[in-house]
Amino acid sequence: QQPVQSPQAVILREGEDAVINCSSSKALYSVHWYRQKHGEAPVFLMILLKGGEQKGHEKISASFNEKKQQSSLYLTASQLSYSGTYFCGTELRTSYGKLTFGQGTILTVHP
Amino acid sequence: GAGVSQTPSNKVTEKGKYVELRCDPISGHTALYWYRQSLGQGPEFLIYFQGTGAADDSGLPNDRFFAVRPEGSVSTLKIQRTERGDSAVYLCASSPSPFGGTGSSYNEQFFGPGTRLTVL
């Protein structure tokens, strides 16, 4: 039931782009994206709902393919502050409010 | 307060002891969530409250774990007869409501700093 994230880790130079993917074997109703820095709490980035509605930060974009039960997070023109571990959390129609998180993708941005 | 607070920040206990972890959500947030996070893993759902009632406790691993939210604000996670495998960071999160107009979780969850539990 846990969603699968890929890649497990990404190393970038400042200014480069990255895509993080999240796949589920279950029919999803929403996908939530969070970023967590070492020793800190996860911080909200984006929510994507079935039907195409989105809510999130302006500089972060994401997509949700309902047919494939996949979501992708797009990080463009990366900055040093983007470094951290990115988690997707998936919500099923049968369990509103309950998020199941993936194992995370470690993103490292170098100068 | 401005954000979700959790106390204590660190708790070291011995195997078999009882512990209580406290969460103070953002004022006015009706939904409260407990997660457990092990090193290198994503947060693992334990339980969520809507108001005073547990709306979903399917993530509690066994009957040693119990959580309450008697007045719909502060919540306490209680662990009896702790085991070494209970060692983890316990995260609490709150949101204004779990449901938006579509009936889904349209509101972001605000996480607290966590309580690091170590069972020796």
Short mmCIF file of C-alpha atoms in Angstrom, two decimals:
data_model
loop_
_atom_site.label_atom_id
_atom_site.label_comp_id
_atom_site.label_asym_id
_atom_site.label_seq_id
_atom_site.Cartn_x
_atom_site.Cartn_y
_atom_site.Cartn_z
CA GLN A 1 0.00 0.00 0.00
CA GLN A 2 2.98 2.29 0.49
CA PRO A 3 3.60 4.39 -2.65
CA VAL A 4 6.90 3.89 -4.44
CA GLN A 5 9.10 6.90 -5.11
CA SER A 6 11.82 7.20 -7.72
CA PRO A 7 14.61 7.95 -7.89
CA GLN A 8 15.83 7.20 -4.38
CA ALA A 9 18.41 9.98 -4.61
CA VAL A 10 19.29 12.86 -6.93
CA ILE A 11 22.38 15.06 -7.03
CA LEU A 12 22.14 18.38 -8.88
CA ARG A 13 24.08 21.55 -9.55
CA GLU A 14 22.35 24.83 -8.85
CA GLY A 15 20.09 25.77 -11.73
CA GLU A 16 19.47 22.21 -12.90
CA ASP A 17 16.05 20.58 -13.03
CA ALA A 18 14.76 17.41 -11.40
CA VAL A 19 11.67 15.23 -11.48
CA ILE A 20 10.56 13.01 -8.62
CA ASN A 21 7.96 10.34 -9.23
CA CYS A 22 5.43 8.66 -6.96
CA SER A 23 3.47 5.55 -7.94
CA SER A 24 0.70 3.67 -6.21
CA SER A 25 -0.94 0.31 -6.78
CA LYS A 26 -4.19 1.63 -5.32
CA ALA A 27 -6.76 4.02 -6.76
CA LEU A 28 -5.85 7.41 -5.38
CA TYR A 29 -7.96 10.39 -4.49
CA SER A 30 -5.17 12.82 -3.74
CA VAL A 31 -1.41 13.10 -3.55
CA HIS A 32 0.42 15.36 -1.10
CA TRP A 33 4.08 16.39 -1.41
CA TYR A 34 6.31 17.38 1.50
CA ARG A 35 9.98 18.27 1.91
CA GLN A 36 11.93 17.44 5.04
CA LYS A 37 15.36 18.74 5.96
CA HIS A 38 17.59 16.78 8.29
CA GLY A 39 16.36 16.97 11.87
CA GLU A 40 13.35 19.09 10.97
CA ALA A 41 9.63 18.54 10.48
CA PRO A 42 8.18 17.88 7.01
CA VAL A 43 7.00 21.04 5.24
CA PHE A 44 4.05 21.16 2.86
CA LEU A 45 4.68 21.71 -0.86
CA MET A 46 1.68 20.64 -2.92
CA ILE A 47 -1.66 18.82 -2.95
CA LEU A 48 -3.05 17.29 -6.14
CA LEU A 49 -6.61 16.04 -6.26
CA LYS A 50 -8.43 13.63 -8.50
CA GLY A 51 -9.98 15.77 -11.17
CA GLY A 52 -6.97 17.99 -11.66
CA GLU A 53 -7.36 20.50 -8.88
CA GLN A 54 -4.10 21.64 -7.26
CA LYS A 55 -3.01 23.62 -4.27
CA GLY A 56 0.54 24.54 -3.47
CA HIS A 57 3.48 26.86 -3.75
CA GLU A 58 3.92 28.92 -6.89
CA LYS A 59 7.49 27.81 -7.59
CA ILE A 60 6.70 24.11 -7.33
CA SER A 61 4.75 22.26 -9.98
CA ALA A 62 3.41 18.74 -10.08
CA SER A 63 1.17 16.47 -12.08
CA PHE A 64 -1.23 13.67 -11.23
CA ASN A 65 -2.02 10.94 -13.75
CA GLU A 66 -5.21 9.36 -12.48
CA LYS A 67 -5.15 6.51 -14.98
CA LYS A 68 -1.68 5.40 -13.95
CA GLN A 69 -2.03 6.40 -10.25
CA GLN A 70 1.19 8.35 -10.56
CA SER A 71 2.30 11.81 -9.53
CA SER A 72 5.42 13.71 -10.48
CA LEU A 73 7.01 16.70 -8.73
CA TYR A 74 8.93 19.11 -10.95
CA LEU A 75 11.77 21.15 -9.47
CA THR A 76 13.09 23.70 -11.94
CA ALA A 77 16.13 25.94 -11.69
CA SER A 78 17.10 24.26 -8.42
CA GLN A 79 18.51 26.28 -5.55
CA LEU A 80 20.66 25.19 -2.62
CA SER A 81 17.58 25.51 -0.40
CA TYR A 82 15.84 22.73 -2.37
CA SER A 83 18.11 20.14 -0.74
CA GLY A 84 16.27 17.72 1.49
CA THR A 85 14.18 14.57 1.41
CA TYR A 86 10.97 14.71 -0.59
CA PHE A 87 8.01 12.56 0.39
CA CYS A 88 4.76 11.91 -1.39
CA GLY A 89 1.73 11.01 0.70
CA THR A 90 -1.20 9.27 -0.92
CA GLU A 91 -4.84 9.31 0.11
CA LEU A 92 -7.34 6.65 -0.90
CA ARG A 93 -11.02 7.30 -1.48
CA THR A 94 -11.77 4.61 1.10
CA SER A 95 -9.80 6.32 3.87
CA TYR A 96 -10.19 10.07 3.72
CA GLY A 97 -7.73 11.98 5.82
CA LYS A 98 -5.22 9.15 6.10
CA LEU A 99 -1.93 9.71 4.26
CA THR A 100 0.46 6.90 3.43
CA PHE A 101 3.95 8.21 2.72
CA GLY A 102 6.56 6.87 0.36
CA GLN A 103 10.11 6.07 1.41
CA GLY A 104 11.41 9.44 0.24
CA THR A 105 13.75 10.85 -2.39
CA ILE A 106 16.95 12.52 -1.19
CA LEU A 107 17.75 15.63 -3.23
CA THR A 108 21.15 17.27 -2.92
CA VAL A 109 21.91 20.54 -4.68
CA HIS A 110 25.55 21.63 -4.97
CA PRO A 111 26.84 25.13 -5.83
CA GLY B 1 1.36 29.29 19.68
CA ALA B 2 2.39 29.91 16.11
CA GLY B 3 2.91 26.28 15.20
CA VAL B 4 2.44 22.71 16.35
CA SER B 5 4.42 21.97 19.47
CA GLN B 6 5.42 18.62 20.91
CA THR B 7 6.80 17.70 24.28
CA PRO B 8 9.19 16.36 25.26
CA SER B 9 11.59 16.84 22.37
CA ASN B 10 13.54 13.80 23.52
CA LYS B 11 12.53 10.88 25.69
CA VAL B 12 14.79 8.07 26.81
CA THR B 13 13.15 5.20 28.63
CA GLU B 14 13.80 1.62 29.57
CA LYS B 15 12.17 -1.40 28.00
CA GLY B 16 8.86 -2.15 29.66
CA LYS B 17 8.18 1.39 30.88
CA TYR B 18 5.16 3.58 30.09
CA VAL B 19 5.54 6.86 28.18
CA GLU B 20 3.29 9.75 27.21
CA LEU B 21 3.97 12.08 24.30
CA ARG B 22 2.10 15.36 24.04
CA CYS B 23 1.00 17.39 21.03
CA ASP B 24 -0.34 20.94 21.02
CA PRO B 25 -1.89 21.65 17.61
CA ILE B 26 -2.34 25.03 15.98
CA SER B 27 -5.24 26.82 17.61
CA GLY B 28 -8.50 26.19 15.79
CA HIS B 29 -7.30 23.14 13.87
CA THR B 30 -9.91 20.42 14.15
CA ALA B 31 -7.88 17.58 12.66
CA LEU B 32 -4.85 16.11 14.44
CA TYR B 33 -2.58 13.33 13.20
CA TRP B 34 0.08 11.14 14.78
CA TYR B 35 2.88 9.58 12.72
CA ARG B 36 5.97 7.57 13.54
CA GLN B 37 9.17 8.01 11.54
CA SER B 38 12.13 5.67 11.63
CA LEU B 39 15.53 6.65 10.29
CA GLY B 40 15.57 6.81 6.50
CA GLN B 41 11.84 6.19 6.19
CA GLY B 42 8.78 8.28 5.49
CA PRO B 43 6.28 9.12 8.22
CA GLU B 44 4.10 6.14 9.12
CA PHE B 45 0.46 6.94 9.90
CA LEU B 46 -0.74 5.96 13.36
CA ILE B 47 -4.05 7.70 14.08
CA TYR B 48 -6.02 10.81 13.26
CA PHE B 49 -8.63 12.74 15.22
CA GLN B 50 -11.43 14.90 13.96
CA GLY B 51 -12.36 16.90 17.04
CA THR B 52 -12.35 14.67 20.10
CA GLY B 53 -12.95 11.39 18.31
CA ALA B 54 -10.51 9.09 16.60
CA ALA B 55 -11.65 9.07 12.96
CA ASP B 56 -9.08 6.46 11.90
CA ASP B 57 -6.83 4.46 14.24
CA SER B 58 -5.90 1.79 11.75
CA GLY B 59 -2.20 2.63 11.96
CA LEU B 60 -1.75 1.89 15.66
CA PRO B 61 0.56 -1.15 15.63
CA ASN B 62 -0.94 -2.96 18.62
CA ASP B 63 -2.90 -2.45 21.82
CA ARG B 64 0.13 -1.03 23.63
CA PHE B 65 -0.46 2.20 21.73
CA PHE B 66 -3.33 4.49 22.62
CA ALA B 67 -4.09 8.16 21.94
CA VAL B 68 -6.59 10.63 23.33
CA ARG B 69 -7.79 14.13 22.57
CA PRO B 70 -10.37 14.77 25.29
CA GLU B 71 -11.15 18.42 24.58
CA GLY B 72 -10.48 18.52 20.87
CA SER B 73 -7.18 20.36 21.12
CA VAL B 74 -4.19 18.82 22.92
CA SER B 75 -3.54 15.16 22.24
CA THR B 76 -1.51 12.56 24.12
CA LEU B 77 -0.02 9.43 22.61
CA LYS B 78 0.45 6.74 25.23
CA ILE B 79 2.70 3.73 24.87
CA GLN B 80 2.60 0.94 27.42
CA ARG B 81 5.31 -1.67 28.03
CA THR B 82 7.69 -0.01 25.61
CA GLU B 83 9.88 -2.17 23.41
CA ARG B 84 13.17 -1.35 21.68
CA GLY B 85 11.34 -1.45 18.35
CA ASP B 86 9.22 1.51 19.46
CA SER B 87 12.28 3.77 19.17
CA ALA B 88 11.57 6.40 16.51
CA VAL B 89 10.62 10.03 16.03
CA TYR B 90 6.93 10.54 16.76
CA LEU B 91 5.46 13.36 14.69
CA CYS B 92 2.23 15.19 15.25
CA ALA B 93 0.44 17.27 12.61
CA SER B 94 -2.71 19.34 12.52
CA SER B 95 -4.89 20.86 9.82
CA PRO B 96 -7.90 23.18 9.78
CA SER B 97 -10.07 20.31 8.63
CA PRO B 98 -9.27 17.09 6.89
CA PHE B 99 -11.86 17.80 4.25
CA GLY B 100 -12.23 20.50 1.67
CA GLY B 101 -15.19 21.09 -0.57
CA THR B 102 -14.50 17.95 -2.56
CA GLY B 103 -14.58 15.72 0.51
CA SER B 104 -10.89 14.94 0.20
CA SER B 105 -7.89 16.05 2.20
CA TYR B 106 -7.58 19.47 0.64
CA ASN B 107 -5.83 21.06 3.56
CA GLU B 108 -2.14 20.85 4.23
CA GLN B 109 -0.93 19.24 7.39
CA PHE B 110 1.32 21.32 9.61
CA PHE B 111 3.89 19.14 11.34
CA GLY B 112 5.43 19.61 14.74
CA PRO B 113 9.16 19.13 15.44
CA GLY B 114 8.61 15.62 16.77
CA THR B 115 9.54 13.69 19.89
CA ARG B 116 12.54 11.40 19.58
CA LEU B 117 11.80 8.29 21.66
CA THR B 118 14.65 5.97 22.56
CA VAL B 119 13.88 2.72 24.33
CA LEU B 120 16.95 1.13 25.91
#
